[in-house]
CSV table of C-alpha atoms and ligand atoms in Angstrom, one decimal:
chain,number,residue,atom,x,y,z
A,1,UNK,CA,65.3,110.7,112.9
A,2,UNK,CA,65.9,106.6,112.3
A,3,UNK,CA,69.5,106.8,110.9
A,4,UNK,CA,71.6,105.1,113.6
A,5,UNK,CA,74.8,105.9,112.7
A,6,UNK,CA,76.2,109.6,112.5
A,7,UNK,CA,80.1,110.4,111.6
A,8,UNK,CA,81.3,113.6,113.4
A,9,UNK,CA,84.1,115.7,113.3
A,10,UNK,CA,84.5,114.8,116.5
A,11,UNK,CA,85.7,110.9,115.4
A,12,UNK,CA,88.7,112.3,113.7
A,13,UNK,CA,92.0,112.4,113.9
A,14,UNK,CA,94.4,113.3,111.2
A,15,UNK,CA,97.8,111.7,111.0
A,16,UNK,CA,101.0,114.2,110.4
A,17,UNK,CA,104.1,113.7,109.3
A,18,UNK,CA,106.9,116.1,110.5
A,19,UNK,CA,110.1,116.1,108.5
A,20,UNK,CA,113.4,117.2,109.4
A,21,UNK,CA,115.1,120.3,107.9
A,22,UNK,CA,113.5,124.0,106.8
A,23,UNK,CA,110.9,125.4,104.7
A,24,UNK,CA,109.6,122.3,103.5
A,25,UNK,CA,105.9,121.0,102.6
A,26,UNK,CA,106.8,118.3,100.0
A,27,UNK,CA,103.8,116.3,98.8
A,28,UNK,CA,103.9,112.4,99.1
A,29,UNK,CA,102.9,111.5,95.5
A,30,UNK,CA,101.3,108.3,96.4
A,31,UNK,CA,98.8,110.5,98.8
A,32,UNK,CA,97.6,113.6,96.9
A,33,UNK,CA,97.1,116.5,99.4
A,34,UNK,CA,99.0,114.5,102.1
A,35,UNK,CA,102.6,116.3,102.9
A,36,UNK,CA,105.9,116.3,104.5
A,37,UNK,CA,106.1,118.4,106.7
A,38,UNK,CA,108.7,120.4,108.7
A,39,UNK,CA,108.2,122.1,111.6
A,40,UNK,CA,108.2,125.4,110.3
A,41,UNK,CA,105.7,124.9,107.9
A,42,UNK,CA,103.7,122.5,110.2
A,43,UNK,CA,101.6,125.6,111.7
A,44,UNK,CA,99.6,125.8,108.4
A,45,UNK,CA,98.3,122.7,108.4
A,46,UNK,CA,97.7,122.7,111.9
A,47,UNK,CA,95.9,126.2,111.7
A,48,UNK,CA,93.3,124.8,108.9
A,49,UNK,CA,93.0,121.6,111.6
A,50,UNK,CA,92.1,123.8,114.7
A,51,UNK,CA,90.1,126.1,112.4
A,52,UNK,CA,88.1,122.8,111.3
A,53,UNK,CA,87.5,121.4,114.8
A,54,UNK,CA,89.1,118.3,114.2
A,55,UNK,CA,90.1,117.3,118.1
A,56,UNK,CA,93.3,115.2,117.9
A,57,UNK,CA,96.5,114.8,115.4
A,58,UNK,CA,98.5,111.5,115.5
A,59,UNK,CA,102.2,112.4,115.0
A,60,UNK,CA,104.7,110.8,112.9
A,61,UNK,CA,108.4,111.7,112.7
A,62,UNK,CA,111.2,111.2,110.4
A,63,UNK,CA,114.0,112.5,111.6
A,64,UNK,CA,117.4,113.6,109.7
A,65,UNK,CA,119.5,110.8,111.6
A,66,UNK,CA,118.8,107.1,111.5
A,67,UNK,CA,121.0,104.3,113.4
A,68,UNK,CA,120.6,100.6,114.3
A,69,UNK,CA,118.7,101.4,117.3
A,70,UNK,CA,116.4,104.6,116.2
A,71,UNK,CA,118.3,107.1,119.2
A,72,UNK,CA,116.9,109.6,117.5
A,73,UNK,CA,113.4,108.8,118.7
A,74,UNK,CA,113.8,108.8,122.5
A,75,UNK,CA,115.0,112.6,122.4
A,76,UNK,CA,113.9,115.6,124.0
A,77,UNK,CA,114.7,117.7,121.2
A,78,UNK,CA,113.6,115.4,118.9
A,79,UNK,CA,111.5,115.9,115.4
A,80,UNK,CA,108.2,115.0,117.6
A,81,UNK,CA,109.2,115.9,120.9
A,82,UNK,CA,109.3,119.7,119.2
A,83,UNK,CA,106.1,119.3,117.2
A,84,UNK,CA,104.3,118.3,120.7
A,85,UNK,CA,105.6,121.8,122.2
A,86,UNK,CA,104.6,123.6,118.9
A,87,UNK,CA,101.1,122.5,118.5
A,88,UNK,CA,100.5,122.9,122.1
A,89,UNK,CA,101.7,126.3,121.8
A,90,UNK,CA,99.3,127.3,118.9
A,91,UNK,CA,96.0,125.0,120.3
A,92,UNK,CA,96.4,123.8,123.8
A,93,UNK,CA,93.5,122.3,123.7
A,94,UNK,CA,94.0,120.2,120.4
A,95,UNK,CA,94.6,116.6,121.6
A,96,UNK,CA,97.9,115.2,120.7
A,97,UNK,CA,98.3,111.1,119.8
A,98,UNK,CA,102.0,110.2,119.0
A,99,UNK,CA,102.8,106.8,117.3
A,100,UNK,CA,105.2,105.1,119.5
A,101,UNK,CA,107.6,102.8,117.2
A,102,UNK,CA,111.2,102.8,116.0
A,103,UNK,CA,110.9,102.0,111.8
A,104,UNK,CA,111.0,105.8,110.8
A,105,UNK,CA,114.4,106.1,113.3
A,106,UNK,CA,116.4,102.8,112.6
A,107,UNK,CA,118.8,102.5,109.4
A,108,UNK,CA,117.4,99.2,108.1
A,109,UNK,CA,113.9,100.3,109.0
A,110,UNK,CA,112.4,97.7,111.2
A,111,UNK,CA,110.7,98.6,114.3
A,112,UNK,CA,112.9,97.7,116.7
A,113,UNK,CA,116.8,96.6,116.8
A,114,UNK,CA,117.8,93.7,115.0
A,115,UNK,CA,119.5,90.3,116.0
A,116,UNK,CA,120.2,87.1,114.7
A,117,UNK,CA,117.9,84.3,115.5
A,118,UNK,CA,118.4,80.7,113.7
A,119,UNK,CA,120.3,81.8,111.5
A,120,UNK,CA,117.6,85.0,110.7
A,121,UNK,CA,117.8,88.2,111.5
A,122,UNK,CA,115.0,89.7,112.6
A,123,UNK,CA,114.0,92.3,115.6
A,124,UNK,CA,114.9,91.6,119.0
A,125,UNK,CA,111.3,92.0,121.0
A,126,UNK,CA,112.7,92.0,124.6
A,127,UNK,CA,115.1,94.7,123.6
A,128,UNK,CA,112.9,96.8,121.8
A,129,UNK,CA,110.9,97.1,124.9
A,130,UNK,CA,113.1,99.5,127.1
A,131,UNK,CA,113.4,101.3,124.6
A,132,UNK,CA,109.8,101.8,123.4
A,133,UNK,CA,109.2,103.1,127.5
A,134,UNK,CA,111.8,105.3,127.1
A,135,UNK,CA,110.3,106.9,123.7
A,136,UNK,CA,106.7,107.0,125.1
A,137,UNK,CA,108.1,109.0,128.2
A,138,UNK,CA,109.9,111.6,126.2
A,139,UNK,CA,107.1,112.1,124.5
A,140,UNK,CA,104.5,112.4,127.4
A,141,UNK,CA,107.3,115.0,128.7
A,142,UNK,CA,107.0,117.5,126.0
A,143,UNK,CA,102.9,117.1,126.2
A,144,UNK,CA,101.7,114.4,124.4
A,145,UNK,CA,98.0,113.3,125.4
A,146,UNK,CA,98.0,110.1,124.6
A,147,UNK,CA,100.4,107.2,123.4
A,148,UNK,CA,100.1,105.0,120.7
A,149,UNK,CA,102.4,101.9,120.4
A,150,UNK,CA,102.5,100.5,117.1
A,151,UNK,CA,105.1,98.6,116.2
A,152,UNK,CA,103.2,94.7,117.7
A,153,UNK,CA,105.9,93.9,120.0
A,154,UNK,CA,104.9,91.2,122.6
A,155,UNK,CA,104.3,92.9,126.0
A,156,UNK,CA,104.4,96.5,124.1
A,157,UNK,CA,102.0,98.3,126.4
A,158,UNK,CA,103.3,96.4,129.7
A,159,UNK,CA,106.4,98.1,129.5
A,160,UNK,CA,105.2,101.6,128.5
A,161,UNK,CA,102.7,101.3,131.0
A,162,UNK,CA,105.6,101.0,133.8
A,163,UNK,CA,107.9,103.6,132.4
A,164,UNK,CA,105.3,105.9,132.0
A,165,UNK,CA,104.1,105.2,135.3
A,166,UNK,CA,107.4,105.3,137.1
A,167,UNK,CA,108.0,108.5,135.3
A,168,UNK,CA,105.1,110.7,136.8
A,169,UNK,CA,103.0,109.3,133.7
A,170,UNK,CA,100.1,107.5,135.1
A,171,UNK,CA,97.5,109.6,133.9
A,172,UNK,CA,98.2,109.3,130.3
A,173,UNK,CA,96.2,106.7,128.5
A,174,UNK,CA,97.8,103.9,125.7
A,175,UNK,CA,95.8,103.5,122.4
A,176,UNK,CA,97.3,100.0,121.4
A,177,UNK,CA,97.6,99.4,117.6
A,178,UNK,CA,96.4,95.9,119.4
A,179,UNK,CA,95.4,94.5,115.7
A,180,UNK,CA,97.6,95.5,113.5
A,181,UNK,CA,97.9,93.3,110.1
A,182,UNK,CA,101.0,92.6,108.2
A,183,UNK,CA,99.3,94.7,104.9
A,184,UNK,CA,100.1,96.1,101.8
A,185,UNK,CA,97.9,98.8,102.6
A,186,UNK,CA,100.9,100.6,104.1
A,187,UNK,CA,102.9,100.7,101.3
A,188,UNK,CA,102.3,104.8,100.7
A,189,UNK,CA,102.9,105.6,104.3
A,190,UNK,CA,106.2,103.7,104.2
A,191,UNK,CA,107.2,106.4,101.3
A,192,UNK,CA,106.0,109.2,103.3
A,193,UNK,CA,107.5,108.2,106.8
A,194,UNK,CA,110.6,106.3,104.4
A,195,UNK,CA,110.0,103.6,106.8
A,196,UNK,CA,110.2,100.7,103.9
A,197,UNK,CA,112.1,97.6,105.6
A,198,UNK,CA,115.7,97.5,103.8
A,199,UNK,CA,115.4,93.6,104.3
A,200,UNK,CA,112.9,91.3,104.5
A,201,UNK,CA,109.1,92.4,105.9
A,202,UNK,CA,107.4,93.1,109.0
A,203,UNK,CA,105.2,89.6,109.3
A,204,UNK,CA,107.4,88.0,112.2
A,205,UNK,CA,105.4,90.7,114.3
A,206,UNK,CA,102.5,92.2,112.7
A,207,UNK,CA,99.6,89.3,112.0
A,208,UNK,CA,98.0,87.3,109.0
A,209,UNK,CA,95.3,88.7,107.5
A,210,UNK,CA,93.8,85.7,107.6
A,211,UNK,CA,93.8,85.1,111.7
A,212,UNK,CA,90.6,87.1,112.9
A,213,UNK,CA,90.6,85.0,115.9
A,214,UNK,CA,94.4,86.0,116.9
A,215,UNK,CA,93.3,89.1,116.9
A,216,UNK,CA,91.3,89.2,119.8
A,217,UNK,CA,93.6,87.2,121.4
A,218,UNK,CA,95.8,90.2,120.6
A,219,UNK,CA,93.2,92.7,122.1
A,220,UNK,CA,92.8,91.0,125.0
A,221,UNK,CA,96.4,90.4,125.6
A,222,UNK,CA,97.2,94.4,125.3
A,223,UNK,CA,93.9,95.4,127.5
A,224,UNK,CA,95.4,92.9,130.2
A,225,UNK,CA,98.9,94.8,130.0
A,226,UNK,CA,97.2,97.7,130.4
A,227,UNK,CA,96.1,99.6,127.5
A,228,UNK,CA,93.1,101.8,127.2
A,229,UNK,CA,92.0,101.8,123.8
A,230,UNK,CA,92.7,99.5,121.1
A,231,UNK,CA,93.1,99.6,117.3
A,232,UNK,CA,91.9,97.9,114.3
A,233,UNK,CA,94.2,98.4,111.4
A,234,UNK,CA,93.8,98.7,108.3
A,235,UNK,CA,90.6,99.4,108.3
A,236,UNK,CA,88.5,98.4,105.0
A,237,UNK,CA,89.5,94.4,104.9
A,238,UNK,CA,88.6,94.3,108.4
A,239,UNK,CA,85.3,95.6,109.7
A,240,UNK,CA,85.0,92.4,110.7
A,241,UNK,CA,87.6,92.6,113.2
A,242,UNK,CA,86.1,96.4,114.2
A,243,UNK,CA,82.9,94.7,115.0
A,244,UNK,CA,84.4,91.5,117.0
A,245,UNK,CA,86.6,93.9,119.2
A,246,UNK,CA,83.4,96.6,119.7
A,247,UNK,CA,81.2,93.4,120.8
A,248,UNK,CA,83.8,91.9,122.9
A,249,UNK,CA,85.2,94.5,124.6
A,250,UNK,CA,84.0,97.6,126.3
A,251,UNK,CA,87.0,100.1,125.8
A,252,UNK,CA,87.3,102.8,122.7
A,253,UNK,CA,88.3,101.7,119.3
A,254,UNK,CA,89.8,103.3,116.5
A,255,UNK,CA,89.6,102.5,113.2
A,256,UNK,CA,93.1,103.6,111.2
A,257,UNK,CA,91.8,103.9,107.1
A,258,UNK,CA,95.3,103.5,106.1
A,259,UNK,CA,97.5,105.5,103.7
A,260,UNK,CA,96.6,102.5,100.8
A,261,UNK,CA,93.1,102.7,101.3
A,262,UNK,CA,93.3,106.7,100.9
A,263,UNK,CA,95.5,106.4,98.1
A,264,UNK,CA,93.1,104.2,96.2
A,265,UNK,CA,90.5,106.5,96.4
A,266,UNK,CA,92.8,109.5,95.3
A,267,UNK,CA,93.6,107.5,92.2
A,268,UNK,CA,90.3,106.9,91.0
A,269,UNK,CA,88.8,110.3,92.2
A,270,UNK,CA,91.4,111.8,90.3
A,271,UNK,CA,90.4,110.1,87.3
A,272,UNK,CA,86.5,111.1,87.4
A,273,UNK,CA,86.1,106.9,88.0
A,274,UNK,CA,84.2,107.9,91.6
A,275,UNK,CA,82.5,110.5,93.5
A,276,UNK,CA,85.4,111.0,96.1
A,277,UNK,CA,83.0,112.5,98.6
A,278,UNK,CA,80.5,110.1,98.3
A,279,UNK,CA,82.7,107.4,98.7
A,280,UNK,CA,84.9,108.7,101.4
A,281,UNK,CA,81.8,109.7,103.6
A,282,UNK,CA,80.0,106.3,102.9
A,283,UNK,CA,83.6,104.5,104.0
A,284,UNK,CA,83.4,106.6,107.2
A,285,UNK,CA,79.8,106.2,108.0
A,286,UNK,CA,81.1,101.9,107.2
A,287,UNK,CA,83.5,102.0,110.2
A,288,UNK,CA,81.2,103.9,112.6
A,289,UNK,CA,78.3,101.5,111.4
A,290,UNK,CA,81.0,98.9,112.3
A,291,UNK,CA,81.3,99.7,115.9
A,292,UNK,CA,84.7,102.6,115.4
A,293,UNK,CA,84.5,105.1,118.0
A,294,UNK,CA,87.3,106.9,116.2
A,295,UNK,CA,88.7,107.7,112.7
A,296,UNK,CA,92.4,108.0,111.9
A,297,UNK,CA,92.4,109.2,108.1
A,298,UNK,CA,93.9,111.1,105.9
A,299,UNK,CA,90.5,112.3,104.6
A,300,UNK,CA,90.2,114.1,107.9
A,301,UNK,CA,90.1,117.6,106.4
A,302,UNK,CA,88.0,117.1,104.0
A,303,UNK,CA,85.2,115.3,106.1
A,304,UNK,CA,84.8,117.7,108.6
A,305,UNK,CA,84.8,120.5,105.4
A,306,UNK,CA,82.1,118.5,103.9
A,307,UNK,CA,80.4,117.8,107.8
A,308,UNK,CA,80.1,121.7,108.0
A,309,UNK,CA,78.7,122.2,104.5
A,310,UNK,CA,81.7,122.8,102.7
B,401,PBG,C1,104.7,102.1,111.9
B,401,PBG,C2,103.4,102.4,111.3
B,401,PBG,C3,102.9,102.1,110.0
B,401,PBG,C4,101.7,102.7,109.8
B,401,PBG,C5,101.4,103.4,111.0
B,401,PBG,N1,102.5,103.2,111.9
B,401,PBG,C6,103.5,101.3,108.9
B,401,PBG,C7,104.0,100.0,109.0
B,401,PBG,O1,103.7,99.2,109.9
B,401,PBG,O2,104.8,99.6,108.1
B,401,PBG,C8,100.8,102.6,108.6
B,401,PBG,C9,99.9,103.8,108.4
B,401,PBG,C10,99.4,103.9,107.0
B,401,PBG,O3,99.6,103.1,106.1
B,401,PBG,O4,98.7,104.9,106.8
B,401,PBG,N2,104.8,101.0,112.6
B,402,ZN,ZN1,107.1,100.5,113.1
């Protein structure tokens, strides 16, 4: 009766990677029971999603074809343009969050095309933005739910906002990865999306762990250009920054608990060193305690197995 903070199935969402090519559900070895996945073998894992109740996936792509300006991401018969129309097929009513960026679709893996600057090369902001409208429509055409930019280019969500709008799009919401950290918390996703940087690293546009403040400048920038939810991310190093945004502003926030943070729990579980489902539901109960209206993990299955007494 006095606990004041609950974790439901309803806070998930679990994040998906869809792979190009047949037959395939390849492990990532740096995330035990995560997988590659391609879209004939997606339905399983979807099935055991539905059949658990979690409400929303977050969609990740990698596609067969990379190039300097990710094309491949922006089409309709693209690697998550088809998984939108397939998981809407098999559970309309299963929510459907894509990840709006360009690092799993560009050669050199940056998210956004390149150009030379001082001497630097480094991603071109103003030209990324076109195109990251033009990907957020194509997905909102084949029946994504919601839009998730996260790629921290300056003026991001103004310029989905308008291309969604001017497509027929106004009613689909943007959940801004608003403060996204330069971390090396992502390390196993970028092997499981092979998203790695070829060159250099990603801090000209995601942030310094060390800014907290900058952060909700960030926020409040992206909730001026329109978006409707915000992230925090990763999540561990920063409940901090989950509480600040949750005091400060009144729109949803989602926690993501990143593929690192999973990873080290795997590791350790794996070794007998913790109780894995102690730890993973006190980490959850720590970013709704926090002020985290919602839960991106990889744990996602096996929360709402061990919510329903599993
Ligand atoms: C792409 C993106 C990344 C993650 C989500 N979207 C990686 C990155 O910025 O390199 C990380 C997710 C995770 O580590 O689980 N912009
Ligand atoms: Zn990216």
């Amino acid at each position: 009766m006095v606990r004041e903070t609950a974790v439901t199935v309803d806070d998930l969402v679990y994040p998906l990677f869809i792979y190009h090519g047949k037959d395939l559900r390849r492990e990532i070895p740096s995330m035990p029971g995560q997988f590659q996945l391609s879209l004939d073998r997606m339905g399983e894992v979807v099935d055991e999603a539905v059949a658990l109740k979690i409400p929303a996936f977050l969609l990740f792509g990698i596609p067969a074809e990379k190039d300097a300006v990710g094309s491949a991401a922006s089409q309709d018969r693209g690697i998550v343009q088809e998984a939108i129309r397939l998981i809407k097929k098999r559970s309309p009513e299963t929510l459907i969050i894509t990840d709006v960026c360009f690092c799993e679709y560009t050669d050199h893996g940056h998210c956004g095309p390149l150009h030379e600057v001082g001497g630097r090369i480094d991603v071109h902001n103003d030209a990324t933005l076109p195109l990251l409208a033009e990907q957020a429509v194509s997905h909102a055409r084949a029946g994504a739910d919601v839009v998730a930019p996260s790629g921290m280019m300056d003026g991001m969500v103004a310029a989905i906002r308008d291309g969604l709008d001017s497509a027929g799009f106004a009613h689909i919401p943007i959940l801004s990865y608003a403060a996204k950290f330069a971390s090396a918390y992502y390390g196993p996703f970028r092997d499981a999306a092979e998203s790695a940087p070829a060159f250099g690293d990603r801090r000209t546009y995601q942030m310094d762990p060390a800014n907290g403040d900058e952060a909700i400048r960030e926020v409040a920038l992206d909730l001026a250009e329109g978006a409707d939810m915000v992230m925090v991310k990763p999540g561990l190093a920063f409940m901090d920054i989950i509480r600040r945004v949750k005091e400060k502003f009144t729109v949803p926030v989602a926690v993501y608990n990143v593929s690192g943070e999973y990873a080290m729990v795997k590791a350790a579980a794996q070794r007998g060193w913790i109780d894995e489902r102690r730890i993973v539901m006190e980490t959850m109960l720590g970013f709704k305690r926090a002020g985290a209206d919602m839960i991106l993990t990889y744990h996602a299955l096996d929360v709402a197995r061990w919510l329903q007494g599993g």
